[in-house]
XYZ file of C-alpha atoms in Angstrom:
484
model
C 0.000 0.000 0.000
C 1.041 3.642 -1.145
C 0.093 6.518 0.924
C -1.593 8.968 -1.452
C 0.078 11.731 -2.646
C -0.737 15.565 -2.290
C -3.357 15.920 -5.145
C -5.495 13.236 -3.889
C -6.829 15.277 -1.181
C -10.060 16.648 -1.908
C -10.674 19.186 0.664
C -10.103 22.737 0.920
C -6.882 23.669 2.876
C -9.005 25.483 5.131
C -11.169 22.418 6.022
C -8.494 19.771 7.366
C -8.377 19.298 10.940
C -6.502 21.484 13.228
C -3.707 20.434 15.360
C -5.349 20.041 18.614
C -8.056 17.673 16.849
C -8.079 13.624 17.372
C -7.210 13.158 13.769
C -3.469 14.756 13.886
C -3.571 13.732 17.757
C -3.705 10.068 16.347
C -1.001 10.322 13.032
C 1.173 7.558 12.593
C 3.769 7.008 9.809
C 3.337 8.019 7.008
C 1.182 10.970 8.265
C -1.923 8.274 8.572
C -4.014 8.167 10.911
C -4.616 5.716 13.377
C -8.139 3.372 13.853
C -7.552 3.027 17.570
C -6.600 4.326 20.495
C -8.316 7.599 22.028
C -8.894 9.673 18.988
C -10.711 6.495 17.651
C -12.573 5.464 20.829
C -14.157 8.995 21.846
C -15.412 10.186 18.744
C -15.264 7.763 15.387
C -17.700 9.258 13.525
C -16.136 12.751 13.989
C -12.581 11.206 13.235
C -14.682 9.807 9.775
C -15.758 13.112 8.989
C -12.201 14.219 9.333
C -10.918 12.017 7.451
C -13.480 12.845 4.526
C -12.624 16.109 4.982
C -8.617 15.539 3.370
C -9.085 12.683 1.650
C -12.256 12.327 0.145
C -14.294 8.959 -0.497
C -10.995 7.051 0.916
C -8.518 7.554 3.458
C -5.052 5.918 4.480
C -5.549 4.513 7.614
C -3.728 2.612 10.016
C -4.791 -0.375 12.554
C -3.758 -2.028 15.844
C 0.395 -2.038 15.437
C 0.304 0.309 12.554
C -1.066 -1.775 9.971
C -1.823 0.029 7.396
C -4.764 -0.020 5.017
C -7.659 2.036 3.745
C -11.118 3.007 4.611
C -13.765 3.429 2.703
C -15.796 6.397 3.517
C -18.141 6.629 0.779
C -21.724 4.908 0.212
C -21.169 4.763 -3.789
C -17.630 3.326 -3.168
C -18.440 0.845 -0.439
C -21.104 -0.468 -2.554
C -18.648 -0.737 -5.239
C -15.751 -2.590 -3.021
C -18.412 -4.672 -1.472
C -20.275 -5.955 -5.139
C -17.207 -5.958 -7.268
C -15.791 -8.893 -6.523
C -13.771 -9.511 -9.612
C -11.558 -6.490 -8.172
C -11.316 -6.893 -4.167
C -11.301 -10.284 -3.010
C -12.547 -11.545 0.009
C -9.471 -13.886 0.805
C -6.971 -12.141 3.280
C -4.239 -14.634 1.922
C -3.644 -12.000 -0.610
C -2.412 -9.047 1.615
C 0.696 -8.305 1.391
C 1.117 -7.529 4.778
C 1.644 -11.366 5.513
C 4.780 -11.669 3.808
C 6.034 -7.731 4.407
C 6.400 -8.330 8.056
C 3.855 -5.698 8.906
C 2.304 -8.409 11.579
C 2.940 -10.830 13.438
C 0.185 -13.580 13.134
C 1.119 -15.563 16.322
C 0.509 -12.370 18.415
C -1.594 -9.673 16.955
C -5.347 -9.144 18.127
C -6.208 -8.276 14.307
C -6.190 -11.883 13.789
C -9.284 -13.090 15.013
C -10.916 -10.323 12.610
C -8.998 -10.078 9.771
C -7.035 -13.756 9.624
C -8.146 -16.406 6.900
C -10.653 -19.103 7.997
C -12.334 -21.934 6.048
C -15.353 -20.132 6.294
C -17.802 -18.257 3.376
C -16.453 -14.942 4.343
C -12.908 -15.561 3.397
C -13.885 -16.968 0.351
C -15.258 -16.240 -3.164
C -16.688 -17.350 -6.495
C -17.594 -21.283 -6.205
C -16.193 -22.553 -3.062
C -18.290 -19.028 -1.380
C -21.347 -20.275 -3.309
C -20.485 -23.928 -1.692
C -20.347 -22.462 1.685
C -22.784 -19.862 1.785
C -25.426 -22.382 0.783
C -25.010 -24.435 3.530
C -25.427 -21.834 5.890
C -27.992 -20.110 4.489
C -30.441 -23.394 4.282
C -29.594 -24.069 7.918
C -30.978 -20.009 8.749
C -33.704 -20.499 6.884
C -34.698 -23.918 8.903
C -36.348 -21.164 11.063
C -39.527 -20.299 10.687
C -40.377 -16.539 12.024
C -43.301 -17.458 14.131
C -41.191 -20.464 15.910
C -38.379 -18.160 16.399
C -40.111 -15.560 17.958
C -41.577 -17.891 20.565
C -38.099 -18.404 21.587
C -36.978 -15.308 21.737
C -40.102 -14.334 24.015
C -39.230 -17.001 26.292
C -35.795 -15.586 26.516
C -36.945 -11.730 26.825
C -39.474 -12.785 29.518
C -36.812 -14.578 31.799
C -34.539 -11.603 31.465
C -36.634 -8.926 32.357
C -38.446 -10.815 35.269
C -35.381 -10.766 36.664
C -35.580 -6.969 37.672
C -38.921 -6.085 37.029
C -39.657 -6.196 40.902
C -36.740 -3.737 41.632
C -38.291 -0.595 39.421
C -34.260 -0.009 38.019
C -32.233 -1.859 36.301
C -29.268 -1.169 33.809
C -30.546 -2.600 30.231
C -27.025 -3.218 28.449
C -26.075 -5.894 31.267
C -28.647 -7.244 32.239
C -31.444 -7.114 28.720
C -29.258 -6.416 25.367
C -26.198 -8.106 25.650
C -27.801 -11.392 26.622
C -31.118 -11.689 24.921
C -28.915 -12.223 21.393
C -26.621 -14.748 23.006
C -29.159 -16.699 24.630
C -31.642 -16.433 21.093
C -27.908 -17.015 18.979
C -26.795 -20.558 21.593
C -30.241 -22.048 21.431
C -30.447 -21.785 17.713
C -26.856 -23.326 17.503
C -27.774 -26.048 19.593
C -25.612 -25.252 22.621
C -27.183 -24.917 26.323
C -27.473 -21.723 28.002
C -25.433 -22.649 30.782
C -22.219 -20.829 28.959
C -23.677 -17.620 27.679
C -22.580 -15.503 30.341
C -18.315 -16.249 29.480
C -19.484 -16.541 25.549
C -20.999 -12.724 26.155
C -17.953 -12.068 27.595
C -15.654 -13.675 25.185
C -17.655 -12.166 22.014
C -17.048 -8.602 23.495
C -13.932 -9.382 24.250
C -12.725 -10.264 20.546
C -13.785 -7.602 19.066
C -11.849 -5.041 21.135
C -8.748 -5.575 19.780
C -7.019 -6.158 22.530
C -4.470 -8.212 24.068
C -6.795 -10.637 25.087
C -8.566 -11.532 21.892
C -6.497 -14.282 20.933
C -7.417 -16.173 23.836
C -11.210 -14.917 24.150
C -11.282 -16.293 20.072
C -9.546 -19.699 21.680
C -13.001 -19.911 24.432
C -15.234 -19.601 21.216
C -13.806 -22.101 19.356
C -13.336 -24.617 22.019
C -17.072 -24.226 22.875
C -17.873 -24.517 19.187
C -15.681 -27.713 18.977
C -17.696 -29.416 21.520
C -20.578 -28.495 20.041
C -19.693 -30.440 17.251
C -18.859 -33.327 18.626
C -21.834 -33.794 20.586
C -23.892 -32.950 17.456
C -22.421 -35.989 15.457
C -23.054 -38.420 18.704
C -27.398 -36.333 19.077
C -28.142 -33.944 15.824
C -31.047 -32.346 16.263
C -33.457 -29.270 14.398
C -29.939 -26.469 14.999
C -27.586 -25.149 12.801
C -24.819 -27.267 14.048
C -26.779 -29.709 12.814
C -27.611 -28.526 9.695
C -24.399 -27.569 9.013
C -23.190 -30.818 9.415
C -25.654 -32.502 7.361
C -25.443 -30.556 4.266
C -24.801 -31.733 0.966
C -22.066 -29.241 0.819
C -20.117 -31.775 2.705
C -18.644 -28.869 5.236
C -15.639 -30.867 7.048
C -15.466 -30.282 11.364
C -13.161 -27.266 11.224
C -15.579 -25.342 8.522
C -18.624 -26.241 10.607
C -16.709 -24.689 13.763
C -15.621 -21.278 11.395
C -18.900 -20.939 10.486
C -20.566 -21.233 13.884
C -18.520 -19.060 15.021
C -18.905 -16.447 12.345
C -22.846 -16.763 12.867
C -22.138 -16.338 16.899
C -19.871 -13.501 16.818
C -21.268 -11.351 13.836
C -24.976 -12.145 14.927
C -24.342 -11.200 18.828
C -22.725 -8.442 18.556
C -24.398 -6.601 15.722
C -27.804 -7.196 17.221
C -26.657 -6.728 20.715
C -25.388 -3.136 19.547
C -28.944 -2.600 17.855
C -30.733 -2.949 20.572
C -28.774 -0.959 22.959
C -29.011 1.975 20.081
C -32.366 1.950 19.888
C -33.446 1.746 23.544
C -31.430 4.575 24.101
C -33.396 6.792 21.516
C -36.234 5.374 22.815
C -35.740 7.042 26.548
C -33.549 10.074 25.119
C -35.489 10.970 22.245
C -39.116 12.266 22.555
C -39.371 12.461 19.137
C -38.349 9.006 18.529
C -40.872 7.713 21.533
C -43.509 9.638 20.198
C -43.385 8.581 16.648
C -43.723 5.069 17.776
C -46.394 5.806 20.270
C -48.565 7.893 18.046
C -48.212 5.271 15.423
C -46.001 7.095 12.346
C -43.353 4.789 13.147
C -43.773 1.160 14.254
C -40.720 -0.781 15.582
C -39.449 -2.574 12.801
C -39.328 1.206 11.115
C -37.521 2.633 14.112
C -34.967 -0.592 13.793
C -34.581 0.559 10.146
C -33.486 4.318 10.932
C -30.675 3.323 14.013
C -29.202 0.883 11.355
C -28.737 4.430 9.397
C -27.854 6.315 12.056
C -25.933 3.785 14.087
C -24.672 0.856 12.638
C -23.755 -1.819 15.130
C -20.837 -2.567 13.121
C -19.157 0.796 11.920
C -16.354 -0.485 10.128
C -16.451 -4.232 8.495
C -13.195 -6.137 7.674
C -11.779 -6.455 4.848
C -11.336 -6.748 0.697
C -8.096 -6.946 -0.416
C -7.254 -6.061 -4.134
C -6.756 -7.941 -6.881
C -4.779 -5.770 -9.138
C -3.881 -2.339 -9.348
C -6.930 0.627 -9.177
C -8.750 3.533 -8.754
C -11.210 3.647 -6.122
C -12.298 7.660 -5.045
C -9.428 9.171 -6.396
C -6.965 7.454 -4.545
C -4.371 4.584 -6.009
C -5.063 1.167 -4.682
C -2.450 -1.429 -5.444
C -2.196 -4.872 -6.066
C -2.906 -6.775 -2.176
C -3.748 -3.597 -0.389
C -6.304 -3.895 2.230
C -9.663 -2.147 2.291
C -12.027 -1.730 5.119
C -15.534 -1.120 4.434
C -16.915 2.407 6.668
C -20.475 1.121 7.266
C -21.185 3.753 9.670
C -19.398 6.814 7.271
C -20.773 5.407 4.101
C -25.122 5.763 5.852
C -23.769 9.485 6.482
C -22.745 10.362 3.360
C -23.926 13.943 2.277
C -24.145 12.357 -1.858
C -26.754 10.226 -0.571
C -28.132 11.604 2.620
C -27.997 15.334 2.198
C -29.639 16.141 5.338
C -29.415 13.719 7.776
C -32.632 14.799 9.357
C -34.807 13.876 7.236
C -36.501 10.181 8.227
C -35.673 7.064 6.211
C -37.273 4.518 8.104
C -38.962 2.865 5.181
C -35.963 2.441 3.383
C -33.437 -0.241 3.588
C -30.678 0.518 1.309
C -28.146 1.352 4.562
C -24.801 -0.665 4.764
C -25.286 -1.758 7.929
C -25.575 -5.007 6.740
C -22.704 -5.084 4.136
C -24.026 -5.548 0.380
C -23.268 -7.689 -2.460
C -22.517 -11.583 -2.409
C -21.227 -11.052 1.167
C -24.526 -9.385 2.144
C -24.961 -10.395 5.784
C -27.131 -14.243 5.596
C -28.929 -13.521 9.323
C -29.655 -10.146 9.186
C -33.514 -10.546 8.906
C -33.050 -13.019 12.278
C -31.040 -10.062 13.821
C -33.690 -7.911 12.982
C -36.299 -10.399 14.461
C -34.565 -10.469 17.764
C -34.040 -6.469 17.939
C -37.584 -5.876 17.549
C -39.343 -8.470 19.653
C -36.748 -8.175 22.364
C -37.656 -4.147 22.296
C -41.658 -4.546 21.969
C -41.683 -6.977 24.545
C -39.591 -4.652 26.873
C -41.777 -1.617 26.222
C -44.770 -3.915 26.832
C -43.924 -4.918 29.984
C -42.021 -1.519 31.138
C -43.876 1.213 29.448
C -42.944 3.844 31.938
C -39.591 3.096 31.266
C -37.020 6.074 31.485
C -33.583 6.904 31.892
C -32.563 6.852 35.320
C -28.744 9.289 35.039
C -28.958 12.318 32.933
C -28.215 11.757 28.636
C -24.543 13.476 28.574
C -23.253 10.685 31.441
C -24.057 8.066 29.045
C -20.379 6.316 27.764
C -19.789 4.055 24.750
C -16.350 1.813 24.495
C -15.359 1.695 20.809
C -12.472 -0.047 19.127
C -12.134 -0.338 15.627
C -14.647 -2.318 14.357
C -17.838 -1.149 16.281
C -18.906 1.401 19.009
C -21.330 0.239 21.992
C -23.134 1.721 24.705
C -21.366 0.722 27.911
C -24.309 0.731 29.915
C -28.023 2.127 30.090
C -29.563 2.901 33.193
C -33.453 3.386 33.778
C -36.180 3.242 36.168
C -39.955 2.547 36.140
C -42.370 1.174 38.115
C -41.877 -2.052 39.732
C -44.126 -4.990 38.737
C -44.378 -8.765 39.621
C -42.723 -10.691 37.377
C -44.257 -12.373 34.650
C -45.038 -15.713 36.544
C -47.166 -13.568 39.342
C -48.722 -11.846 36.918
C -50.611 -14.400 35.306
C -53.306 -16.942 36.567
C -52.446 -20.407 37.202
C -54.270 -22.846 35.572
C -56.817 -24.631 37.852
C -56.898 -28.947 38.492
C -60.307 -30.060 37.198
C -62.477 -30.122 40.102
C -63.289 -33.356 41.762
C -66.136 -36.014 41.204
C -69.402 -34.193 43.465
C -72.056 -36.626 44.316
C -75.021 -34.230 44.562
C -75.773 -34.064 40.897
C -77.109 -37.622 39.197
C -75.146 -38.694 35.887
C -78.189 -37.501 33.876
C -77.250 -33.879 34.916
C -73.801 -33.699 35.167
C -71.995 -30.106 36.250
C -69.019 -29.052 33.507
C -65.787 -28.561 34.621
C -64.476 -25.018 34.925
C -62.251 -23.934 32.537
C -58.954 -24.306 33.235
C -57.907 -21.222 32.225
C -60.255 -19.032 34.104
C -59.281 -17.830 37.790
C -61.452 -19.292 40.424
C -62.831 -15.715 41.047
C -64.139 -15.384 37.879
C -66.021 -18.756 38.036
C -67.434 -17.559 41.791
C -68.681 -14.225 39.617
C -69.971 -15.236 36.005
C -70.702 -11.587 35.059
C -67.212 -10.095 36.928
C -64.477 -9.033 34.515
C -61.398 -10.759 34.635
C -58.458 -8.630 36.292
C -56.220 -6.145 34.307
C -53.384 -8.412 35.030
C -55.270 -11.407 34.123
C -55.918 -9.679 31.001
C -52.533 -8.513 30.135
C -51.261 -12.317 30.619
C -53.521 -13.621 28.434
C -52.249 -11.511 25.602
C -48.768 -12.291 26.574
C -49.851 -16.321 26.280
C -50.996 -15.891 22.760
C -48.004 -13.972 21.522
């Protein structure tokens, strides 16, 4: 990779960033700016915007141990890295930092993100279309109805946990497990490891020091898995997986387990955190969905545009020598795609303002060939895991004021650390609704020619006593919840 030279800077002179900004804060050789550390963490999307600023639709870049690369900024140019696949490849075993000496793959916590596997995203033409069909037919096993009976289940257990306490903080104790637990279950594993897989999957994707060994947790849960899925398949993905007429071997069932866990929790874990929070920051948000010009799926639809969960997607590495928004892109180079810049660009989005619920032309979930397989699952758990929430907690509000709110970003993706609120407390979900009766014993009063029916089971034993009484508001409110 070539750093640009002077003419490929598109802004104005007057409109670079000044010296005291994150962007020259965070310059590393070359003059490139760095994708981590502070300037990265506190504000990416302003560092994007700065970085559009002098270079245009593409910027030199620079990653964990100042490995360098670029970023795609623009939406016309990410949809053209991401659909041109004749051009940028999807196999990292053609960057040239491998063989430079730019990193060291025994050590470096880009690995787990950017390293080859024997899965569909490191691959392309026929063996992707192999591999991608196996996991798509063992997504699509699901039907929505089924799958949003389990994620119910899930949502219910979760927030009976601190619905008696009128507080509770919604990133630790709703968001980040509702996907893991939904994500597990469909994979066929118990729910007895979610909480270290939660903290293993957040883990990996901070970059850090420890990701090699939180990757090394997910696989070794994924490899037993496996084995216990060839002794007892059953209706999972595992199983699926293995049973597919692509004839996937062990280690490409594991890769693409884990690429389902990983890129499924945290994107949808992210969602969900981003759109609660508009939900008790933003009256205009709450109100749209309570007065009915915005239903949930809709508001799900806008927080992918403004908020990806996944800002910036790794990687496409070029084929040959090209042009991509004015800058010269060499032969191996590595590209990053910039979901989260690309949904803000002014050629598409000239005032961000303006609503675009109904449309879902965002990059949140990649595009082309590579176009994320579970996104419509992600989107499934986002918005019954939210409805369900507001259903139960309608009151719901935020409990510290907006501006002490924190996020922890790394390179690839920028989450809310934590989201306090309060409401009133209820029972949980168990106290709230009636427990169905025994049938009542044999009575010898009557003779068999005029026998007495059996209450209903599922009517309370007040409501039997009083024929014409209305059931209770609570009673009422369960039932619904039953039929859901």
């Amino acid at each position: 990779m070539t750093l640009p030279p002077p003419e490929h800077a598109t802004a104005e002179p007057g409109v670079l960033p000044p010296p005291s900004c994150p962007a020259h804060a965070a310059t590393g050789p070359g003059g490139a700016v760095r994708l981590f550390g502070t300037a990265a963490e506190t504000d990416p999307m302003g560092l994007y915007e700065e970085l559009r600023a002098a270079h245009g639709p593409v910027a030199p870049v620079l990653l964990d141990g100042d490995v360098r690369a670029w970023l795609v900024l623009g939406y016309l140019e990410n949809r053209d890295v991401a659909t041109r696949s004749t051009q940028f490849s999807r196999d990292p075993r053609i960057w040239h930092g491998w063989t430079s000496g730019e990193i060291d793959a025994a050590t470096s916590p880009l690995v787990p993100m950017i390293g080859w596997r024997p899965d569909c995203v490191c691959a392309d033409g026929e063996e992707h279309q192999r591999l991608r069909s196996a996991v798509t037919a063992s997504l699509d096993q699901f039907d929505q109805r089924g799958l949003r009976r389990h994620i119910n289940r899930f949502a219910h257990q979760l927030i009976d946990s601190f619905c008696e306490s009128g507080e509770a903080e919604l990133v630790g104790r709703f968001t980040e497990h509702l996907p893991m637990l939904t994500l597990t279950h469909l994979l066929g594993m118990s729910d007895e490891g979610t909480p270290r897989l939660v903290h293993a999957a957040r883990d990996l994707f901070k970059a850090t020091e420890t990701s090699l060994a939180s990757n090394a947790i997910v696989v070794e849960s994924l490899e037993q898995l496996v084995r216990a899925k060839h002794l007892r398949p059953g209706q999972d993905i595992a199983s699926a997986l293995l049973a597919h007429p692509a004839g996937l071997t062990d280690e490409e069932v594991v890769q693409h387990l884990r690429l389902i866990l990983l890129a499924g929790y945290e994107t949808t874990a992210n969602l969900m955190s981003n759109v609660l929070r508009m939900v008790v920051t933003d009256p205009r948000f709450r109100g749209s969905l309570a007065g009915g010009q915005m239903t949930l799926p809709e508001a799900v639809e806008q927080v992918l545009w403004d908020e990806p969960p996944l800002m910036v997607c790794p990687s496409r590495y070029a084929k040959g020598d090209t042009t991509l928004g004015g800058q010269s892109i060499k032969a191996g180079d590595m590209l990053l795609l910039g979901l989260a810049a690309g949904n803000v660009d002014k050629v598409i989005r000239p005032d961000p303002s303006t609503p675009v619920h109904h449309n879902r032309a965002h990059l949140s979930f990649s595009a082309g060939s590579h176009e994320c397989p579970g996104q419509d699952i992600g989107r499934i758990i986002a918005d019954t895991g939210v409805d369900i929430l507001l259903t139960r907690l309608p009151d719901i509000a935020l409990a510290v004021p907006e501006a002490d709110l924190t996020w922890r970003s790394s390179t690839w993706a920028r989450h809310l650390t934590a989201l306090p609120v309060r409401f009133a407390a209820r029972p949980a979900r168990s106290q709230q609704i009636p427990v169905p009766l025994p049938a009542p014993p044999p009575q010898s009063g009557p003779t068999p020619s005029s026998p007495v029916p059996p209450a209903p089971r599922d009517v309370p034993a007040s409501d039997r006593r009083q024929p014409d009484a209305r059931p209770s508001w609570w009673a009422r409110i369960g039932r619904l919840l039953l039929r859901r």
